[in-house]
Every structure is written in structure tokens, then in C-alpha cells.
Amino acid sequence: MSANDETIYIKIDRNVLVYDRNVALGDIASITSSNEAMLRQVKQKKIYTFQEDITSKKIQRAIFSILRVVEFIHEDYPNAEIENEGEADFIIEYIKNPGQNQWVSYLKIVVLSLVLFFGGAFTIMSFNNDIGITDLFGKFYYQVMGRESNGFTELEISYCIGLAIGILVFFNHFGKKKITPDPTPIEVQLRKYEQDVDDTYIENSGRGGTEIDVN
């Protein structure tokens, strides 16, 4: 069996991030083959080059079809059999100088944390006001204790403590530590959001004719 008759197994994720504008196949894909020489050549195969000047955009994206990757490989190894174990369509994202402007990222984190904190506090207060939690606790305290509540009793204290514990347990996160190794609800929702965004990019690229595919 000749080198051109070898089988190449390739796996590419839905979204791949690169920091070099000259993209080789080995930068975005997991590739294996029994032919080591062919494997090295395939990994070094250049498949795309992003523009040098990206002053107008911080991130550049290219939408690829796996068929175009197969076509690239067949340019050098026309008889090679290629087994795709990954996505049929994928996105390559290029970020130039990822280490710059880190203070901007920190500022965004601080602003987002403040918005979430005060937004969450306002939501809880609005919920308590809507259901009349103060009146409810007052009536319950009077029925059990036989006297009027001063608004700061065991019920209010237990409610505040239980609310904080419930939030920590539900979100499975405290600072940089997790209570359990399971993904947090926020991580799950972020992954779903990323998948929806990637699907939209790919569908829009396909409809707009900008996807890098075979002719």
C-alpha cells in the first residue's frame, strides 16, 4: 500500500481559536494516521491566511466546510482515505495580540459583576415586595408566638441565611471554588449560548455564500 492509500483520521471542533493569522491544519485539528511522514506533512498544510490589518475588528472569523479541508489534503495525497470524526462545518476565530488590553477585560468583569449584584438584589427585593413577605412573616409570627413582630425576628434571619445558602447551592459556585465537580448552571447556559451563536454564524455564512467550501 502506498503512502497515498493511507487513512487519515481528522477531528475539528465547532469553534477553534488561533493567534497566528497563517493557519495550518495542525493548528485547528486533531489528526492521526499510521503513516508518520504523511501525518507531519498534513499537519503543516496551510489552509487559510487572515488579513494583516484588523484595526476595524478585534476578531476575524472564517467559516469552513470539512469538504474544503478534504480537498486541501487531496492536493498532496489524492488517494488518501479521510475519515472525519468531528464537525461538518466549523468556525476559525483569529485574535491578534491576545495579551494586550487586559485592563479592558478586567473592567468589563467589574462592571458585569456590579450589574449582576445590584440587579439580583433588586430582583429579590421586588419579589419579596410582590408576594408581601413582610406581612406574611408578621402574620405567621403572630399566630405562633402570640405577639406582634418587630420586623426583625428568627423568621427574617432564617430567610436571609437560607436564601444565601440556596443561591450558592443552586449555582454550585463560591468564588473560584465549586461545591461539586458538576458544571454550574451558568456554565451550561453559556455553552448553549455559544452553540447557538456558532450555529447562527454557520447558517448565515451558508446562506450568504461566504462559507469556505468546495467549488
PDB file of C-alpha atoms in Angstrom:
ATOM      1  CA  MET A   1       0.000   0.000   0.000  1.00  0.00           C
ATOM      2  CA  SER A   2       1.460   3.385  -0.992  1.00  0.00           C
ATOM      3  CA  ALA A   3       1.538   6.498   1.163  1.00  0.00           C
ATOM      4  CA  ASN A   4      -1.341   7.935  -0.850  1.00  0.00           C
ATOM      5  CA  ASP A   5      -3.524   4.972   0.106  1.00  0.00           C
ATOM      6  CA  GLU A   6      -3.233   5.528   3.874  1.00  0.00           C
ATOM      7  CA  THR A   7      -6.196   6.512   6.034  1.00  0.00           C
ATOM      8  CA  ILE A   8      -6.202   9.880   7.796  1.00  0.00           C
ATOM      9  CA  TYR A   9      -8.445  10.435  10.796  1.00  0.00           C
ATOM     10  CA  ILE A  10      -9.292  14.068  11.457  1.00  0.00           C
ATOM     11  CA  LYS A  11     -11.322  15.779  14.163  1.00  0.00           C
ATOM     12  CA  ILE A  12     -12.143  19.508  14.308  1.00  0.00           C
ATOM     13  CA  ASP A  13     -14.281  21.204  16.968  1.00  0.00           C
ATOM     14  CA  ARG A  14     -17.164  23.509  16.096  1.00  0.00           C
ATOM     15  CA  ASN A  15     -15.222  26.627  17.129  1.00  0.00           C
ATOM     16  CA  VAL A  16     -11.415  26.871  17.029  1.00  0.00           C
ATOM     17  CA  LEU A  17      -9.366  29.830  18.292  1.00  0.00           C
ATOM     18  CA  VAL A  18      -5.998  30.754  16.735  1.00  0.00           C
ATOM     19  CA  TYR A  19      -3.488  33.539  17.398  1.00  0.00           C
ATOM     20  CA  ASP A  20      -1.473  33.263  14.177  1.00  0.00           C
ATOM     21  CA  ARG A  21      -3.017  34.649  11.012  1.00  0.00           C
ATOM     22  CA  ASN A  22      -1.358  31.888   8.974  1.00  0.00           C
ATOM     23  CA  VAL A  23      -3.429  28.848   9.863  1.00  0.00           C
ATOM     24  CA  ALA A  24      -2.094  25.333   9.340  1.00  0.00           C
ATOM     25  CA  LEU A  25      -4.281  22.258   9.565  1.00  0.00           C
ATOM     26  CA  GLY A  26      -2.428  21.078  12.659  1.00  0.00           C
ATOM     27  CA  ASP A  27      -3.383  24.324  14.436  1.00  0.00           C
ATOM     28  CA  ILE A  28      -7.101  23.572  14.325  1.00  0.00           C
ATOM     29  CA  ALA A  29      -7.453  19.805  14.049  1.00  0.00           C
ATOM     30  CA  SER A  30      -6.575  16.600  15.832  1.00  0.00           C
ATOM     31  CA  ILE A  31      -5.095  14.324  13.172  1.00  0.00           C
ATOM     32  CA  THR A  32      -3.727  10.800  13.254  1.00  0.00           C
ATOM     33  CA  SER A  33      -2.514   8.284  10.721  1.00  0.00           C
ATOM     34  CA  SER A  34      -0.328   5.191  10.609  1.00  0.00           C
ATOM     35  CA  ASN A  35       1.945   6.986   8.135  1.00  0.00           C
ATOM     36  CA  GLU A  36       4.079   9.341  10.211  1.00  0.00           C
ATOM     37  CA  ALA A  37       5.649  11.131   7.252  1.00  0.00           C
ATOM     38  CA  MET A  38       2.275  11.873   5.684  1.00  0.00           C
ATOM     39  CA  LEU A  39       0.915  12.928   9.072  1.00  0.00           C
ATOM     40  CA  ARG A  40       3.645  15.542   9.512  1.00  0.00           C
ATOM     41  CA  GLN A  41       3.010  16.949   6.044  1.00  0.00           C
ATOM     42  CA  VAL A  42      -0.733  17.112   6.554  1.00  0.00           C
ATOM     43  CA  LYS A  43      -0.380  18.939   9.886  1.00  0.00           C
ATOM     44  CA  GLN A  44       1.861  21.549   8.249  1.00  0.00           C
ATOM     45  CA  LYS A  45      -0.566  22.105   5.384  1.00  0.00           C
ATOM     46  CA  LYS A  46      -1.546  25.781   5.263  1.00  0.00           C
ATOM     47  CA  ILE A  47      -5.284  26.178   4.759  1.00  0.00           C
ATOM     48  CA  TYR A  48      -6.036  29.853   5.395  1.00  0.00           C
ATOM     49  CA  THR A  49      -4.491  33.294   5.968  1.00  0.00           C
ATOM     50  CA  PHE A  50      -6.302  36.065   7.786  1.00  0.00           C
ATOM     51  CA  GLN A  51      -5.831  39.698   6.815  1.00  0.00           C
ATOM     52  CA  GLU A  52      -2.880  41.526   8.312  1.00  0.00           C
ATOM     53  CA  ASP A  53      -4.712  44.769   9.110  1.00  0.00           C
ATOM     54  CA  ILE A  54      -7.581  44.158  11.513  1.00  0.00           C
ATOM     55  CA  THR A  55      -7.802  47.606  13.081  1.00  0.00           C
ATOM     56  CA  SER A  56     -11.530  47.697  12.410  1.00  0.00           C
ATOM     57  CA  LYS A  57     -12.194  44.313  14.015  1.00  0.00           C
ATOM     58  CA  LYS A  58     -10.650  42.659  17.048  1.00  0.00           C
ATOM     59  CA  ILE A  59     -11.740  39.188  15.961  1.00  0.00           C
ATOM     60  CA  GLN A  60     -11.781  37.740  12.461  1.00  0.00           C
ATOM     61  CA  ARG A  61     -13.791  34.647  11.614  1.00  0.00           C
ATOM     62  CA  ALA A  62     -13.695  32.163   8.763  1.00  0.00           C
ATOM     63  CA  ILE A  63     -16.432  29.578   8.266  1.00  0.00           C
ATOM     64  CA  PHE A  64     -15.149  26.306   6.798  1.00  0.00           C
ATOM     65  CA  SER A  65     -16.673  23.141   5.432  1.00  0.00           C
ATOM     66  CA  ILE A  66     -14.850  19.903   6.155  1.00  0.00           C
ATOM     67  CA  LEU A  67     -15.060  19.135   2.451  1.00  0.00           C
ATOM     68  CA  ARG A  68     -12.693  22.028   1.773  1.00  0.00           C
ATOM     69  CA  VAL A  69     -10.227  20.531   4.247  1.00  0.00           C
ATOM     70  CA  VAL A  70     -10.520  17.171   2.482  1.00  0.00           C
ATOM     71  CA  GLU A  71      -9.835  18.953  -0.801  1.00  0.00           C
ATOM     72  CA  PHE A  72      -6.714  20.551   0.678  1.00  0.00           C
ATOM     73  CA  ILE A  73      -5.377  17.172   1.811  1.00  0.00           C
ATOM     74  CA  HIS A  74      -6.129  15.547  -1.543  1.00  0.00           C
ATOM     75  CA  GLU A  75      -3.990  18.165  -3.262  1.00  0.00           C
ATOM     76  CA  ASP A  76      -0.926  16.392  -1.829  1.00  0.00           C
ATOM     77  CA  TYR A  77      -2.359  12.925  -1.245  1.00  0.00           C
ATOM     78  CA  PRO A  78      -5.078  12.326  -3.857  1.00  0.00           C
ATOM     79  CA  ASN A  79      -5.625   8.661  -2.944  1.00  0.00           C
ATOM     80  CA  ALA A  80      -5.651   9.075   0.826  1.00  0.00           C
ATOM     81  CA  GLU A  81      -8.819   7.996   2.604  1.00  0.00           C
ATOM     82  CA  ILE A  82     -10.028  10.620   5.069  1.00  0.00           C
ATOM     83  CA  GLU A  83     -12.293   9.798   7.999  1.00  0.00           C
ATOM     84  CA  ASN A  84     -13.948  12.828   9.583  1.00  0.00           C
ATOM     85  CA  GLU A  85     -14.598  12.356  13.311  1.00  0.00           C
ATOM     86  CA  GLY A  86     -15.524  15.969  14.009  1.00  0.00           C
ATOM     87  CA  GLU A  87     -17.824  18.703  12.756  1.00  0.00           C
ATOM     88  CA  ALA A  88     -19.043  19.016   9.180  1.00  0.00           C
ATOM     89  CA  ASP A  89     -18.851  22.824   9.410  1.00  0.00           C
ATOM     90  CA  PHE A  90     -16.665  24.804  11.788  1.00  0.00           C
ATOM     91  CA  ILE A  91     -15.507  28.313  12.673  1.00  0.00           C
ATOM     92  CA  ILE A  92     -11.936  29.558  12.913  1.00  0.00           C
ATOM     93  CA  GLU A  93     -11.556  32.657  15.083  1.00  0.00           C
ATOM     94  CA  TYR A  94      -8.372  34.720  14.862  1.00  0.00           C
ATOM     95  CA  ILE A  95      -7.402  37.075  17.697  1.00  0.00           C
ATOM     96  CA  LYS A  96      -4.402  39.344  17.235  1.00  0.00           C
ATOM     97  CA  ASN A  97      -2.230  40.064  20.273  1.00  0.00           C
ATOM     98  CA  PRO A  98      -4.484  38.421  22.878  1.00  0.00           C
ATOM     99  CA  GLY A  99      -2.307  39.683  25.743  1.00  0.00           C
ATOM    100  CA  GLN A 100      -2.995  43.364  25.041  1.00  0.00           C
ATOM    101  CA  ASN A 101      -5.698  45.495  26.715  1.00  0.00           C
ATOM    102  CA  GLN A 102      -6.187  43.083  29.604  1.00  0.00           C
ATOM    103  CA  TRP A 103      -7.296  46.005  31.756  1.00  0.00           C
ATOM    104  CA  VAL A 104     -10.299  46.380  29.454  1.00  0.00           C
ATOM    105  CA  SER A 105     -11.283  42.770  30.193  1.00  0.00           C
ATOM    106  CA  TYR A 106     -10.886  43.354  33.936  1.00  0.00           C
ATOM    107  CA  LEU A 107     -13.020  46.492  33.689  1.00  0.00           C
ATOM    108  CA  LYS A 108     -15.747  44.552  31.883  1.00  0.00           C
ATOM    109  CA  ILE A 109     -15.666  41.891  34.603  1.00  0.00           C
ATOM    110  CA  VAL A 110     -16.023  44.512  37.345  1.00  0.00           C
ATOM    111  CA  VAL A 111     -18.910  46.271  35.577  1.00  0.00           C
ATOM    112  CA  LEU A 112     -20.672  42.977  34.863  1.00  0.00           C
ATOM    113  CA  SER A 113     -20.245  41.866  38.487  1.00  0.00           C
ATOM    114  CA  LEU A 114     -21.778  45.117  39.751  1.00  0.00           C
ATOM    115  CA  VAL A 115     -24.699  44.840  37.339  1.00  0.00           C
ATOM    116  CA  LEU A 116     -25.358  41.245  38.384  1.00  0.00           C
ATOM    117  CA  PHE A 117     -25.053  42.041  42.096  1.00  0.00           C
ATOM    118  CA  PHE A 118     -27.367  45.055  42.171  1.00  0.00           C
ATOM    119  CA  GLY A 119     -29.687  43.542  39.564  1.00  0.00           C
ATOM    120  CA  GLY A 120     -30.019  40.369  41.612  1.00  0.00           C
ATOM    121  CA  ALA A 121     -30.608  42.355  44.808  1.00  0.00           C
ATOM    122  CA  PHE A 122     -33.308  44.435  43.112  1.00  0.00           C
ATOM    123  CA  THR A 123     -34.972  41.294  41.753  1.00  0.00           C
ATOM    124  CA  ILE A 124     -35.079  39.674  45.190  1.00  0.00           C
ATOM    125  CA  MET A 125     -36.494  42.827  46.784  1.00  0.00           C
ATOM    126  CA  SER A 126     -39.109  43.151  44.048  1.00  0.00           C
ATOM    127  CA  PHE A 127     -40.122  39.507  44.500  1.00  0.00           C
ATOM    128  CA  ASN A 128     -40.410  39.919  48.272  1.00  0.00           C
ATOM    129  CA  ASN A 129     -42.488  43.037  47.803  1.00  0.00           C
ATOM    130  CA  ASP A 130     -44.789  41.378  45.250  1.00  0.00           C
ATOM    131  CA  ILE A 131     -45.635  38.442  47.492  1.00  0.00           C
ATOM    132  CA  GLY A 132     -45.789  40.596  50.636  1.00  0.00           C
ATOM    133  CA  ILE A 133     -43.175  38.609  52.503  1.00  0.00           C
ATOM    134  CA  THR A 134     -43.074  41.127  55.390  1.00  0.00           C
ATOM    135  CA  ASP A 135     -46.793  40.857  56.045  1.00  0.00           C
ATOM    136  CA  LEU A 136     -46.659  37.074  55.654  1.00  0.00           C
ATOM    137  CA  PHE A 137     -43.884  36.725  58.224  1.00  0.00           C
ATOM    138  CA  GLY A 138     -45.686  39.127  60.543  1.00  0.00           C
ATOM    139  CA  LYS A 139     -48.917  37.129  60.439  1.00  0.00           C
ATOM    140  CA  PHE A 140     -47.098  33.815  60.830  1.00  0.00           C
ATOM    141  CA  TYR A 141     -45.072  35.141  63.765  1.00  0.00           C
ATOM    142  CA  TYR A 142     -48.231  36.396  65.488  1.00  0.00           C
ATOM    143  CA  GLN A 143     -50.011  33.047  65.039  1.00  0.00           C
ATOM    144  CA  VAL A 144     -47.099  31.091  66.530  1.00  0.00           C
ATOM    145  CA  MET A 145     -45.758  33.488  69.177  1.00  0.00           C
ATOM    146  CA  GLY A 146     -48.966  35.331  70.063  1.00  0.00           C
ATOM    147  CA  ARG A 147     -47.415  38.791  69.782  1.00  0.00           C
ATOM    148  CA  GLU A 148     -46.674  41.328  67.082  1.00  0.00           C
ATOM    149  CA  SER A 149     -43.448  41.054  65.122  1.00  0.00           C
ATOM    150  CA  ASN A 150     -40.944  43.910  65.196  1.00  0.00           C
ATOM    151  CA  GLY A 151     -39.811  43.015  61.640  1.00  0.00           C
ATOM    152  CA  PHE A 152     -36.534  41.506  62.768  1.00  0.00           C
ATOM    153  CA  THR A 153     -37.187  38.042  64.132  1.00  0.00           C
ATOM    154  CA  GLU A 154     -35.995  34.483  63.709  1.00  0.00           C
ATOM    155  CA  LEU A 155     -38.064  34.217  60.524  1.00  0.00           C
ATOM    156  CA  GLU A 156     -36.317  37.086  58.763  1.00  0.00           C
ATOM    157  CA  ILE A 157     -32.879  35.918  59.880  1.00  0.00           C
ATOM    158  CA  SER A 158     -33.509  32.311  58.790  1.00  0.00           C
ATOM    159  CA  TYR A 159     -34.942  33.501  55.479  1.00  0.00           C
ATOM    160  CA  CYS A 160     -31.872  35.614  54.692  1.00  0.00           C
ATOM    161  CA  ILE A 161     -29.468  32.817  55.611  1.00  0.00           C
ATOM    162  CA  GLY A 162     -31.467  30.204  53.687  1.00  0.00           C
ATOM    163  CA  LEU A 163     -31.701  32.452  50.636  1.00  0.00           C
ATOM    164  CA  ALA A 164     -27.918  32.907  50.537  1.00  0.00           C
ATOM    165  CA  ILE A 165     -27.272  29.179  51.015  1.00  0.00           C
ATOM    166  CA  GLY A 166     -29.870  28.291  48.368  1.00  0.00           C
ATOM    167  CA  ILE A 167     -28.225  30.598  45.816  1.00  0.00           C
ATOM    168  CA  LEU A 168     -24.773  29.118  46.495  1.00  0.00           C
ATOM    169  CA  VAL A 169     -26.050  25.541  46.248  1.00  0.00           C
ATOM    170  CA  PHE A 170     -28.060  26.205  43.086  1.00  0.00           C
ATOM    171  CA  PHE A 171     -25.249  27.963  41.241  1.00  0.00           C
ATOM    172  CA  ASN A 172     -22.683  25.487  42.644  1.00  0.00           C
ATOM    173  CA  HIS A 173     -20.078  28.178  42.908  1.00  0.00           C
ATOM    174  CA  PHE A 174     -18.375  30.243  45.591  1.00  0.00           C
ATOM    175  CA  GLY A 175     -15.507  32.457  44.470  1.00  0.00           C
ATOM    176  CA  LYS A 176     -13.162  30.257  42.445  1.00  0.00           C
ATOM    177  CA  LYS A 177     -14.338  27.035  44.080  1.00  0.00           C
ATOM    178  CA  LYS A 178     -17.158  24.680  43.161  1.00  0.00           C
ATOM    179  CA  ILE A 179     -19.225  22.809  45.693  1.00  0.00           C
ATOM    180  CA  THR A 180     -19.420  19.796  43.357  1.00  0.00           C
ATOM    181  CA  PRO A 181     -17.450  18.957  40.186  1.00  0.00           C
ATOM    182  CA  ASP A 182     -20.596  19.277  38.055  1.00  0.00           C
ATOM    183  CA  PRO A 183     -20.861  22.213  35.622  1.00  0.00           C
ATOM    184  CA  THR A 184     -22.641  25.213  37.114  1.00  0.00           C
ATOM    185  CA  PRO A 185     -25.981  26.379  35.644  1.00  0.00           C
ATOM    186  CA  ILE A 186     -24.209  29.477  34.312  1.00  0.00           C
ATOM    187  CA  GLU A 187     -21.599  27.337  32.532  1.00  0.00           C
ATOM    188  CA  VAL A 188     -24.349  25.206  30.985  1.00  0.00           C
ATOM    189  CA  GLN A 189     -26.245  28.254  29.741  1.00  0.00           C
ATOM    190  CA  LEU A 190     -23.045  29.830  28.375  1.00  0.00           C
ATOM    191  CA  ARG A 191     -22.237  26.655  26.428  1.00  0.00           C
ATOM    192  CA  LYS A 192     -25.772  26.616  24.999  1.00  0.00           C
ATOM    193  CA  TYR A 193     -25.407  30.264  24.044  1.00  0.00           C
ATOM    194  CA  GLU A 194     -22.042  29.616  22.366  1.00  0.00           C
ATOM    195  CA  GLN A 195     -23.555  26.728  20.394  1.00  0.00           C
ATOM    196  CA  ASP A 196     -26.458  28.922  19.251  1.00  0.00           C
ATOM    197  CA  VAL A 197     -24.045  31.689  18.202  1.00  0.00           C
ATOM    198  CA  ASP A 198     -21.858  29.237  16.257  1.00  0.00           C
ATOM    199  CA  ASP A 199     -24.901  27.720  14.544  1.00  0.00           C
ATOM    200  CA  THR A 200     -26.057  31.209  13.543  1.00  0.00           C
ATOM    201  CA  TYR A 201     -22.646  32.129  12.112  1.00  0.00           C
ATOM    202  CA  ILE A 202     -22.537  28.921  10.095  1.00  0.00           C
ATOM    203  CA  GLU A 203     -26.111  29.206   8.811  1.00  0.00           C
ATOM    204  CA  ASN A 204     -25.683  32.870   7.880  1.00  0.00           C
ATOM    205  CA  SER A 205     -22.408  32.084   6.123  1.00  0.00           C
ATOM    206  CA  GLY A 206     -24.016  29.252   4.179  1.00  0.00           C
ATOM    207  CA  ARG A 207     -26.967  31.375   3.105  1.00  0.00           C
ATOM    208  CA  GLY A 208     -24.748  34.334   2.276  1.00  0.00           C
ATOM    209  CA  GLY A 209     -22.339  32.247   0.233  1.00  0.00           C
ATOM    210  CA  THR A 210     -19.321  33.228   2.322  1.00  0.00           C
ATOM    211  CA  GLU A 211     -18.574  29.747   3.672  1.00  0.00           C
ATOM    212  CA  ILE A 212     -15.239  28.357   2.516  1.00  0.00           C
ATOM    213  CA  ASP A 213     -16.342  25.220   0.745  1.00  0.00           C
ATOM    214  CA  VAL A 214     -15.533  23.154  -2.319  1.00  0.00           C
ATOM    215  CA  ASN A 215     -16.477  24.586  -5.695  1.00  0.00           C
TER     216      ASN A 215
END
